[in-house]
Each structure stands twice: as structure tokens, then as C-alpha cells.
PDB file of C-alpha atoms in Angstrom:
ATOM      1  CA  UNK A 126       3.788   9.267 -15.904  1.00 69.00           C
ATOM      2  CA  UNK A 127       0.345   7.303 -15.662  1.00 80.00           C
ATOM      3  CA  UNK A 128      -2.387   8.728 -13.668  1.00 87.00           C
ATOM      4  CA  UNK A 129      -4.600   6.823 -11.612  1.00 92.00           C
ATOM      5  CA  UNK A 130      -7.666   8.443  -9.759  1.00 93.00           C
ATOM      6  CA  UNK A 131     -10.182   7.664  -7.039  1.00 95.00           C
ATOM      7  CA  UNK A 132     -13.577   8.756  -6.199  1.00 96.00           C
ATOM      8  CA  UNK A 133     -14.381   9.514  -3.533  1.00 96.00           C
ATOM      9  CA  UNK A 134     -11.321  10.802  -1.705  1.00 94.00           C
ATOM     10  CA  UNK A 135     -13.229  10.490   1.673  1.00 95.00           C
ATOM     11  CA  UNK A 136     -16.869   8.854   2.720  1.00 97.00           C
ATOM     12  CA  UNK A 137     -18.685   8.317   5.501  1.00 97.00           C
ATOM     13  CA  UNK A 138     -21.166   5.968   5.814  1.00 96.00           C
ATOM     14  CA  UNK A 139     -23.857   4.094   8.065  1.00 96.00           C
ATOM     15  CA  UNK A 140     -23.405   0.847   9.850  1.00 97.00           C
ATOM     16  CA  UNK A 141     -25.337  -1.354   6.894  1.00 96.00           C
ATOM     17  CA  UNK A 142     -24.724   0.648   4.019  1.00 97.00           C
ATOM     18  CA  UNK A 143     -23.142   0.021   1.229  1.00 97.00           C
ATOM     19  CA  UNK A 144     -20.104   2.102  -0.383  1.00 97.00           C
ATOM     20  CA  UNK A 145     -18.809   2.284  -4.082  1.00 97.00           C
ATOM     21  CA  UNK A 146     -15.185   3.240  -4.615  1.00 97.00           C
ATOM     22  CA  UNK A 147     -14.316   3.845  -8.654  1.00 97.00           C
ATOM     23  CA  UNK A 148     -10.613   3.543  -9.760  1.00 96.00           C
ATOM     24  CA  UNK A 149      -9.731   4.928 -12.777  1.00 96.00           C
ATOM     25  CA  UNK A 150      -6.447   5.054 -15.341  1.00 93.00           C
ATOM     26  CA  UNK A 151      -6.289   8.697 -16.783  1.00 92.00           C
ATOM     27  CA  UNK A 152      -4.384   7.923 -19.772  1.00 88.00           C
ATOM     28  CA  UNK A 153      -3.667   4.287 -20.232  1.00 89.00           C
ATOM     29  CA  UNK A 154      -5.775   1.041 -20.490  1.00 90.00           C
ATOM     30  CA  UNK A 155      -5.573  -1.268 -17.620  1.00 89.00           C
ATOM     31  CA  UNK A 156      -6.442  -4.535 -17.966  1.00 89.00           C
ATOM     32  CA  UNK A 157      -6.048  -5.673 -14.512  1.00 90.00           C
ATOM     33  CA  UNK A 158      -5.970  -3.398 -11.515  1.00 93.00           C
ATOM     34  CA  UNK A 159      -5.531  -3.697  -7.899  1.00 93.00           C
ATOM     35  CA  UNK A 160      -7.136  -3.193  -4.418  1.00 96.00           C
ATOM     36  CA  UNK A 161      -5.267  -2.457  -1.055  1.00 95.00           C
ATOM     37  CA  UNK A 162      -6.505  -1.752   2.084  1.00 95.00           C
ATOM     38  CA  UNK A 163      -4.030   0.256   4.644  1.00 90.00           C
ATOM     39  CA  UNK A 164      -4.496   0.294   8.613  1.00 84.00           C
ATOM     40  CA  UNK A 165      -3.488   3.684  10.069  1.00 80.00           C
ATOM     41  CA  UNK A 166       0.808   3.725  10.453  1.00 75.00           C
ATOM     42  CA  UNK A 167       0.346   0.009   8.800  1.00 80.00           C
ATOM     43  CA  UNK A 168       1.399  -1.194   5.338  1.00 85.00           C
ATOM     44  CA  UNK A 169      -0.907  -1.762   2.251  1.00 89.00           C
ATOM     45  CA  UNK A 170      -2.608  -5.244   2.294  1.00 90.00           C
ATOM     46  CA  UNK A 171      -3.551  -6.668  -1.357  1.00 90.00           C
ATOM     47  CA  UNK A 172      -7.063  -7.360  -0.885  1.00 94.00           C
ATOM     48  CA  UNK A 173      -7.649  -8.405  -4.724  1.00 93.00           C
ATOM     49  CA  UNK A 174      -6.916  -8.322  -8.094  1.00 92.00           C
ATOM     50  CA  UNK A 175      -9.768  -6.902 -10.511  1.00 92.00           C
ATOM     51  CA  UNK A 176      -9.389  -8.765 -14.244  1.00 90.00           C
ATOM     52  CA  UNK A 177     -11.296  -6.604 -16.656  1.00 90.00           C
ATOM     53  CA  UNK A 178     -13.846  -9.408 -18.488  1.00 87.00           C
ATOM     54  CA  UNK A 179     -13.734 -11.948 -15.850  1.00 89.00           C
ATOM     55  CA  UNK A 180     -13.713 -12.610 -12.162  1.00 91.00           C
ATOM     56  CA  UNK A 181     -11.466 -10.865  -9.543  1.00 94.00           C
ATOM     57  CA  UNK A 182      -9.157 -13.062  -7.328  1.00 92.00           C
ATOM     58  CA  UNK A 183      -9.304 -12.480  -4.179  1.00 95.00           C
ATOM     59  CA  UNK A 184      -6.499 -13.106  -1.556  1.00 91.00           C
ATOM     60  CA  UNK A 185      -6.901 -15.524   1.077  1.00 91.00           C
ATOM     61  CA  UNK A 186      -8.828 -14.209   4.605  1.00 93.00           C
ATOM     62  CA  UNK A 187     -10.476 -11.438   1.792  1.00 95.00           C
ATOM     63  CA  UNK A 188     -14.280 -12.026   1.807  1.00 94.00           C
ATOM     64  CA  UNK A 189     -15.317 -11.870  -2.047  1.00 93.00           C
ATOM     65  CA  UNK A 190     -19.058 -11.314  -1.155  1.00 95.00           C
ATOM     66  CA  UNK A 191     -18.531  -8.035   0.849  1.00 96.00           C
ATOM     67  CA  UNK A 192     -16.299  -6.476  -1.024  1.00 97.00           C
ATOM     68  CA  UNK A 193     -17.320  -6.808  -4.733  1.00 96.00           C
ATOM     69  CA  UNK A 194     -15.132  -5.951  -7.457  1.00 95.00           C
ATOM     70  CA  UNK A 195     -16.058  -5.098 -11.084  1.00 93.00           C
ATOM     71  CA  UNK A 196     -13.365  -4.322 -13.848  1.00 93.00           C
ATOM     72  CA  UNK A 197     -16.445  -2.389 -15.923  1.00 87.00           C
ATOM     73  CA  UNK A 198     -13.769  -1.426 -18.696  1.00 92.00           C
ATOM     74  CA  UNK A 199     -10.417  -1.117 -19.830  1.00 92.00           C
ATOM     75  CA  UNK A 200     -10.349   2.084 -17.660  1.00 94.00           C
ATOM     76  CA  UNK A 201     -12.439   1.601 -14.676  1.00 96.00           C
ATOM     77  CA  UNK A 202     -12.356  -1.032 -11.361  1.00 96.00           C
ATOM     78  CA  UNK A 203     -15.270  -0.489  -9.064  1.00 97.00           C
ATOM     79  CA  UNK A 204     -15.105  -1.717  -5.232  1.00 97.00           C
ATOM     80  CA  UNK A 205     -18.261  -2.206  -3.577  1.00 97.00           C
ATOM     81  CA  UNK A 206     -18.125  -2.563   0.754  1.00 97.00           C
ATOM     82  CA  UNK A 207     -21.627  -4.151   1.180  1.00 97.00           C
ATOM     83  CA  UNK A 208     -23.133  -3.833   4.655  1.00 96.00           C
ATOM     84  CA  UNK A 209     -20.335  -1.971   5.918  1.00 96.00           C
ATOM     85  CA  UNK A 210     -19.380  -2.337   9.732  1.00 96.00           C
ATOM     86  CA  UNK A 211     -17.462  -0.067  11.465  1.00 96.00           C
ATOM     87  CA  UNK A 212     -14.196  -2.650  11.428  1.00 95.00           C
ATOM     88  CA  UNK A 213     -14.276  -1.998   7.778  1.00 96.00           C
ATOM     89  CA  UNK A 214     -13.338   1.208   8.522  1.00 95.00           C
ATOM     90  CA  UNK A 215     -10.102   1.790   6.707  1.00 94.00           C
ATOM     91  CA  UNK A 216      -7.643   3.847   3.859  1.00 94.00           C
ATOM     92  CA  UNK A 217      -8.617   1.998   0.389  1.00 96.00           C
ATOM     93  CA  UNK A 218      -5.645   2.560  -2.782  1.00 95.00           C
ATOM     94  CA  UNK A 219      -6.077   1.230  -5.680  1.00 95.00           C
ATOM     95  CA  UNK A 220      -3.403   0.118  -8.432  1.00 93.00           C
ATOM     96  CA  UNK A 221      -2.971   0.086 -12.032  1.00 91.00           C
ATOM     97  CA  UNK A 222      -0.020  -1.710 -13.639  1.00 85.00           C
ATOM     98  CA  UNK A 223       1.996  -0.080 -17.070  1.00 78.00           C
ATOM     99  CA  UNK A 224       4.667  -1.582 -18.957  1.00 66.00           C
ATOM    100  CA  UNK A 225       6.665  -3.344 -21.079  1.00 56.00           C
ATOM    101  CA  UNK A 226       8.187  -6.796 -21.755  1.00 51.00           C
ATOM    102  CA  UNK A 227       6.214  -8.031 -18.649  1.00 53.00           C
ATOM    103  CA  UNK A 228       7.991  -5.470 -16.273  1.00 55.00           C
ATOM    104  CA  UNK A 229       5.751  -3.185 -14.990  1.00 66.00           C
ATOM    105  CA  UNK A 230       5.510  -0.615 -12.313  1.00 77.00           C
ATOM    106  CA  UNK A 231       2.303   0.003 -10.451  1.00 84.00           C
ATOM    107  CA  UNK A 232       0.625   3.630 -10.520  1.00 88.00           C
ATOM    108  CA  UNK A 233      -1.084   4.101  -7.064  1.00 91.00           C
ATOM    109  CA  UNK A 234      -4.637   5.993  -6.508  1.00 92.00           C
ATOM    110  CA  UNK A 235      -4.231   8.611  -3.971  1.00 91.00           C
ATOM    111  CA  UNK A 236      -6.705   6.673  -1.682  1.00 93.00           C
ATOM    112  CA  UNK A 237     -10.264   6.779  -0.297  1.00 95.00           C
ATOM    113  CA  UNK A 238     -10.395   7.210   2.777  1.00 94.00           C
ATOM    114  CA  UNK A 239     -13.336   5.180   4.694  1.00 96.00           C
ATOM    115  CA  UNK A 240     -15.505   5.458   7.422  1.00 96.00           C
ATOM    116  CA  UNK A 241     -18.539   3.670   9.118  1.00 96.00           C
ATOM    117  CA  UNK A 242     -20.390   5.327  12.021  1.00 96.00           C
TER     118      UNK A 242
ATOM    119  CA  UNK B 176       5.636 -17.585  -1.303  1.00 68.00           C
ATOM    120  CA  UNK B 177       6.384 -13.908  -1.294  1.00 72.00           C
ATOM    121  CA  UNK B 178       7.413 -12.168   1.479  1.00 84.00           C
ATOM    122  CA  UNK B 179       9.178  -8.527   2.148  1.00 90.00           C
ATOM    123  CA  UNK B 180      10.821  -7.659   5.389  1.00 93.00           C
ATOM    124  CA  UNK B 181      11.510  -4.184   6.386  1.00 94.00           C
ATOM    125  CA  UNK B 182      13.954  -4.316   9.460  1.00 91.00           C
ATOM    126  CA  UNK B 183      13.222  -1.238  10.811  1.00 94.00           C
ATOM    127  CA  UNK B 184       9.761   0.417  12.272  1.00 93.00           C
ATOM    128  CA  UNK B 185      11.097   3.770  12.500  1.00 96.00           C
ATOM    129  CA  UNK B 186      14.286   5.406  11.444  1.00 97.00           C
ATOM    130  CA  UNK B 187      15.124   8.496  12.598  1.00 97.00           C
ATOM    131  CA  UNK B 188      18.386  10.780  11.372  1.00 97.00           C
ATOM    132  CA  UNK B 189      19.692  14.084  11.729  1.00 97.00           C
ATOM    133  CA  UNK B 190      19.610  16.480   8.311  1.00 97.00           C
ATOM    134  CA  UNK B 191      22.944  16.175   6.770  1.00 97.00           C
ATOM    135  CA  UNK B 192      23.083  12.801   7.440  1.00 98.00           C
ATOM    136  CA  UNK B 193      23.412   9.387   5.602  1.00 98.00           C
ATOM    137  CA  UNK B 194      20.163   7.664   5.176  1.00 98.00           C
ATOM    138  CA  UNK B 195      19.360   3.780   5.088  1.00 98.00           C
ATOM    139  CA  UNK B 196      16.427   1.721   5.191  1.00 98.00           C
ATOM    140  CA  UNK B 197      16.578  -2.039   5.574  1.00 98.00           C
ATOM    141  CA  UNK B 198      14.540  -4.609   3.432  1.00 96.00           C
ATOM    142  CA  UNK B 199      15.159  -8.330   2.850  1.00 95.00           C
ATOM    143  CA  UNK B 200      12.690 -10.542   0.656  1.00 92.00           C
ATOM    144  CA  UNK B 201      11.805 -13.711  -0.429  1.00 87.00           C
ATOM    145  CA  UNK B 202      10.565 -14.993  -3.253  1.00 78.00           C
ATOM    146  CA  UNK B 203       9.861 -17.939  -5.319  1.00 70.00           C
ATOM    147  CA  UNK B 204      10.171 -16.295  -7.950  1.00 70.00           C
ATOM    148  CA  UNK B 205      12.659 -13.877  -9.749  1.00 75.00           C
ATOM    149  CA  UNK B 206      11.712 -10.679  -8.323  1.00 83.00           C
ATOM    150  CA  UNK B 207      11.026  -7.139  -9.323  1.00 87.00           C
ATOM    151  CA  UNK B 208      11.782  -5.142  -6.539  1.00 91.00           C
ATOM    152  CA  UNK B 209      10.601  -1.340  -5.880  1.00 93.00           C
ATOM    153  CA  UNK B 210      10.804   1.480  -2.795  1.00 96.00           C
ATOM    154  CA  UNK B 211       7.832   3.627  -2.958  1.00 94.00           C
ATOM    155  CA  UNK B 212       7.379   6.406  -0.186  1.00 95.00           C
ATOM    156  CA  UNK B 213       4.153   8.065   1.013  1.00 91.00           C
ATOM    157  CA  UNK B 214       3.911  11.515   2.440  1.00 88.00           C
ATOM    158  CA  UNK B 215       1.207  12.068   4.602  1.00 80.00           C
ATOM    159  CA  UNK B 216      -2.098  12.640   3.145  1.00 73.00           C
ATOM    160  CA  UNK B 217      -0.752  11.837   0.045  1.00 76.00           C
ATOM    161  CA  UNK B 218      -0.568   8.633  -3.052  1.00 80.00           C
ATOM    162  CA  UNK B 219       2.416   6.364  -2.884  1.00 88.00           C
ATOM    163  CA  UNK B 220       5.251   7.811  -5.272  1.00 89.00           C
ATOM    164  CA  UNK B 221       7.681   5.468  -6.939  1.00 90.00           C
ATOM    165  CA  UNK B 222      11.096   6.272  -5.631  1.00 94.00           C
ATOM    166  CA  UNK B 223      12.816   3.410  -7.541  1.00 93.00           C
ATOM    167  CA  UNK B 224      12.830  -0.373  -8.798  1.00 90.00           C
ATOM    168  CA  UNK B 225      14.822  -3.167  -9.205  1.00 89.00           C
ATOM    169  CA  UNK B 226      14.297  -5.285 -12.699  1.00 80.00           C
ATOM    170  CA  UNK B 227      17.093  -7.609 -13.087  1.00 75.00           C
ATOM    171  CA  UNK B 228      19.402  -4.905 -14.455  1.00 74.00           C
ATOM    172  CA  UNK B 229      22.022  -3.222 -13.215  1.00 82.00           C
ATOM    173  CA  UNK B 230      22.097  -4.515  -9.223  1.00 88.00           C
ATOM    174  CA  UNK B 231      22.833  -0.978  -7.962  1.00 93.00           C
ATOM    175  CA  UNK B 232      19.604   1.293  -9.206  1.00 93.00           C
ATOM    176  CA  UNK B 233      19.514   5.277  -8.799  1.00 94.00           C
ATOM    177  CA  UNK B 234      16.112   6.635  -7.697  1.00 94.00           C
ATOM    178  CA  UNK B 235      14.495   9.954  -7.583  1.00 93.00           C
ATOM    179  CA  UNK B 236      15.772  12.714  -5.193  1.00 94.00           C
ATOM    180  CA  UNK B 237      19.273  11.104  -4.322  1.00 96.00           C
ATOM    181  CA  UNK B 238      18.141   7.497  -3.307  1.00 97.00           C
ATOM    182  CA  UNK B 239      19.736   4.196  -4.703  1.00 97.00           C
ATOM    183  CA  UNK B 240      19.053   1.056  -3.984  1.00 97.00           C
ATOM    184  CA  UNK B 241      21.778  -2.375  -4.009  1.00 94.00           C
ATOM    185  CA  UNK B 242      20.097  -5.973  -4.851  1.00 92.00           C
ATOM    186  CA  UNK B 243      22.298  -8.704  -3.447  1.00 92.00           C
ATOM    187  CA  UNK B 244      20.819 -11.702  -4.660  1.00 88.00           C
ATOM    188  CA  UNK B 245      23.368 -13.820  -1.879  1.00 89.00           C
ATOM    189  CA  UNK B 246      21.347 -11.643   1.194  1.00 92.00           C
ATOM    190  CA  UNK B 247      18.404 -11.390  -0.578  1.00 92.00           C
ATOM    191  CA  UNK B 248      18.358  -7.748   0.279  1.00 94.00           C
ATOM    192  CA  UNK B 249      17.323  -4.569  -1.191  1.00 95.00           C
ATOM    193  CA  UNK B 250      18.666  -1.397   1.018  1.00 97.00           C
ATOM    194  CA  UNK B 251      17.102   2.166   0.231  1.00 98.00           C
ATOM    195  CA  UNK B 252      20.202   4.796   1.050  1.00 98.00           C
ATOM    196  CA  UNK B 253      20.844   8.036   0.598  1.00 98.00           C
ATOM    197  CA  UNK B 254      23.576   9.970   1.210  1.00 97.00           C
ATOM    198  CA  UNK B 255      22.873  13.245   2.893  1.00 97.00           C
ATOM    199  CA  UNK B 256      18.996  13.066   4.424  1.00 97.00           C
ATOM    200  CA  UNK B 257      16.702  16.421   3.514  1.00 96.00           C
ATOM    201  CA  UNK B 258      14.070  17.286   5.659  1.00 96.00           C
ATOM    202  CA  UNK B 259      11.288  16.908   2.747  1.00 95.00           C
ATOM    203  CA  UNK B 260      12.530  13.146   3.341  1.00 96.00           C
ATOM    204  CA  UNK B 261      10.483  12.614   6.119  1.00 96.00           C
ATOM    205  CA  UNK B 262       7.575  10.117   5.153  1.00 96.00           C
ATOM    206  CA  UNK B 263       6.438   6.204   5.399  1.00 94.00           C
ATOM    207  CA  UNK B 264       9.106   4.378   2.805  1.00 96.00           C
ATOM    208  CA  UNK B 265       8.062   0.693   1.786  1.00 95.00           C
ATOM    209  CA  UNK B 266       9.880  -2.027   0.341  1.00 95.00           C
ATOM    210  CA  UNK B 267       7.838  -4.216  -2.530  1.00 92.00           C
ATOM    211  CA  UNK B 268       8.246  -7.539  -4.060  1.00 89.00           C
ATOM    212  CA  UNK B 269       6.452  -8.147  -7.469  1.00 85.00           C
ATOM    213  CA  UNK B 270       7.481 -11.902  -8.411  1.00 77.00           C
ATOM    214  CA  UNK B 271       7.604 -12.316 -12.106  1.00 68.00           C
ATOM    215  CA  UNK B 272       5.291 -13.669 -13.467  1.00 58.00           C
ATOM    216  CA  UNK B 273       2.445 -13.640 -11.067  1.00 54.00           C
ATOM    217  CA  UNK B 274       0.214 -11.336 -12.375  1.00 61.00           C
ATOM    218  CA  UNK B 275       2.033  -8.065 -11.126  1.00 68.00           C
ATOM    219  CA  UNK B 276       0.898  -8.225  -7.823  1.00 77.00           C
ATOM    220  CA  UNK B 277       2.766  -6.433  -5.578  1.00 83.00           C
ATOM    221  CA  UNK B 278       3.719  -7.631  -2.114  1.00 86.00           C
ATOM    222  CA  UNK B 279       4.522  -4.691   0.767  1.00 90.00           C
ATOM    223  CA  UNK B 280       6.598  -4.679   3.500  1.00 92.00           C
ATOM    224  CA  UNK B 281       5.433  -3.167   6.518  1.00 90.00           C
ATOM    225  CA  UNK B 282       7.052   0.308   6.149  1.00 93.00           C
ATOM    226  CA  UNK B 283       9.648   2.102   7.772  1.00 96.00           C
ATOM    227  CA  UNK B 284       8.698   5.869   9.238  1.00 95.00           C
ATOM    228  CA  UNK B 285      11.704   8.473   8.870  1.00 97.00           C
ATOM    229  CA  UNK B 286      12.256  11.132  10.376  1.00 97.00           C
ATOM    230  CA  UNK B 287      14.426  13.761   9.860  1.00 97.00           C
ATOM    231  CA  UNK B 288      16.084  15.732  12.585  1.00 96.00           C
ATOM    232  CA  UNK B 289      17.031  19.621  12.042  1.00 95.00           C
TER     233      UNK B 289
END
């Protein structure tokens, strides 16, 4: 199946800081990908949806200015946590859809895991 | 609007045992609907989906999931529970047609008892 990577797996970080997650499809071309962020023992929250060539879209409550997405290429979603704060503190996946006929399954990113002293 | 329900916080069963997890949606749209389970420490592993096929779909490692369309419901079982079962199980809603975004439920926790 697809492959979809991370880097990095872990960081830690400063209060003020700013972190860059990459997300990248191994062996397939992703026009769109996807950002989650997961509480500990909580579900995965869509935080945004990365378009490769334009703007992401953001869900609603998601603040667009500190977390920045770019879709750089076909292969590669960057997420950006600008002046991080401790609350941002979390587990961040990222997604990559594949398939055909407008079904597609989702290949998940084994996760970065985040923290902010 | 999109929504997934997952009926049960933890679920915890003795090996040997029948296995089911609980998950009702809604959506305003004809759903996809997929169970994906994460071990701990570990990416989120497709265990099977729902595409407006057959209703009853057969997963990895013994699991099948029913669609009723008149409960809007989408039960993960499995007939005899291994103890490599235990993990964090979630329930997903991808409405067609909206950009493949998937929707999660809040997960259900099993545990497997020797």
C-alpha cells in the first residue's frame, strides 16, 4: 500500500518557537493532504486540508495564522506551529488520500509527536 | 453536517470471545465509511471500509463490518477476539464528494482479557 511519512517523529520546543512538521507520500502524488491533531486517549480532530497550488482550508475554531500550511509539491505538505504555547502541545498525523473513481482511502503518517516547555 | 458516533468509550472482552464495536453516523451526504485501529505508539491502520458495495464488508484480521442505511450504523465485529486486538478502534465518515475529508468518531479502547 501507499506510504506516508513524517518528520520529525518527536520535538520539543520553547514557549515562542516555531515548529515545522513535513508530510510526505513515498510513492504516490498527493494533491491534497490532511492535518489532524489528537489529544492523549482522544480522537483525531481535522485541523485542515492542504491543496497543493493554492490555499489550505481550514476548519472552523482552527487558527490559519498559527498553524501555516504549505502543499510545496505533489509530494510534500509542510505544517508550521508559529509561537508555540504549551496548549499546543499535542500528537500531529497527517493524511494523504489514493484512489479511484472518487473513492479513496486515506494513508495515515505515523505522527509527530509535540511538545512545548 | 457530518457526524460519527462511537457508542462505546471502552470495550473490554475476554480472548475467545465475540467482539463488537458500536458506530452510528450521519451524513448529508452518501457516505464512505471506514474502521481504522491504532496500536499504541503506532500510525492508524485501515482495518476496513464501506463504499456503497456490498453492505456487509470483510476487513483485515477477522473483522467485518454491516452498513444499515435504515440505523445509519456501521458495527465493527469479530468473531473470536485475539489478544493482538487490543488497541484504540475508530469509526470514520468520508461524505462523497467533499473533498475526502474524513470525519472521526471518538474511539473505542479494547481490551482483551486472557
Amino acid at each position: 500500500g501507499a506510504v506516508v511519512s513524517q518528520h520529525p517523529s518527536w520535538v520539543i520546543c520553547k514557549s515562542g518557537t516555531s515548529v515545522k512538521i513535513e508530510c510526505r507520500s513515498l510513492d504516490f502524488q498527493a494533491t491534497t493532504m490532511f492535518w489532524y491533531r489528537q489529544f492523549p486517549k482522544q480522537s483525531l480532530m481535522l485541523m485542515a486540508t492542504s491543496n497543493e497550488g493554492s490555499k489550505a482550508t481550514y476548519e472552523q475554531g482552527v487558527e490559519k495564522d498559527k498553524f501555516l500550511i504549505n502543499h510545496a509539491s505533489l509530494t510534500l505538505s509542510t505544517l508550521t506551529v508559529t509561537s508555540a504555547h504549551p496548549e499546543d502541545s499535542s500528537f500531529y498525523i497527517c493524511s494523504a488520500p489514493q484512489g479511484t473513481s472518487g473513492i479513496h482511502e486515506q494513508f495515515f503518517g505515523p505522527g509527530t509527536r509535540l511538545t512545548v516547555l | 453536517a457530518q457526524s460519527v458516533t462511537q457508542l462505546d468509550s471502552h470495550v473490554s472482552v475476554s480472548e475467545g470471545t465475540p467482539v463488537l464495536l458500536r458506530c452510528n453516523y450521519s451524513s448529508s451526504y452518501s457516505p464512505s465509511l471506514f474502521w481504522y485501529v491504532q496500536h499504541p505508539n503506532k500510525g492508524l491502520q485501515l482495518l476496513l471500509k464501506y463504499t456503497s458495495a456490498a453492505t456487509l464488508v470483510k476487513g483485515i484480521n477477522g473483522f467485518e463490518a454491516e452498513f444499515k442505511k435504515s440505523e445509519t450504523s456501521f458495527h465493527l465485529t469479530k468473531p473470536s477476539a485475539h489478544m493482538s486486538d487490543a488497541a484504540e478502534y475508530f469509526c470514520v465518515v468520508s461524505p462523497r464528494g467533499a473533498g475526502n475529508q474524513f470525519y472521526f468518531g471518538t474511539g473505542t479502547s479494547l481490551t482483551v482479557i486472557p
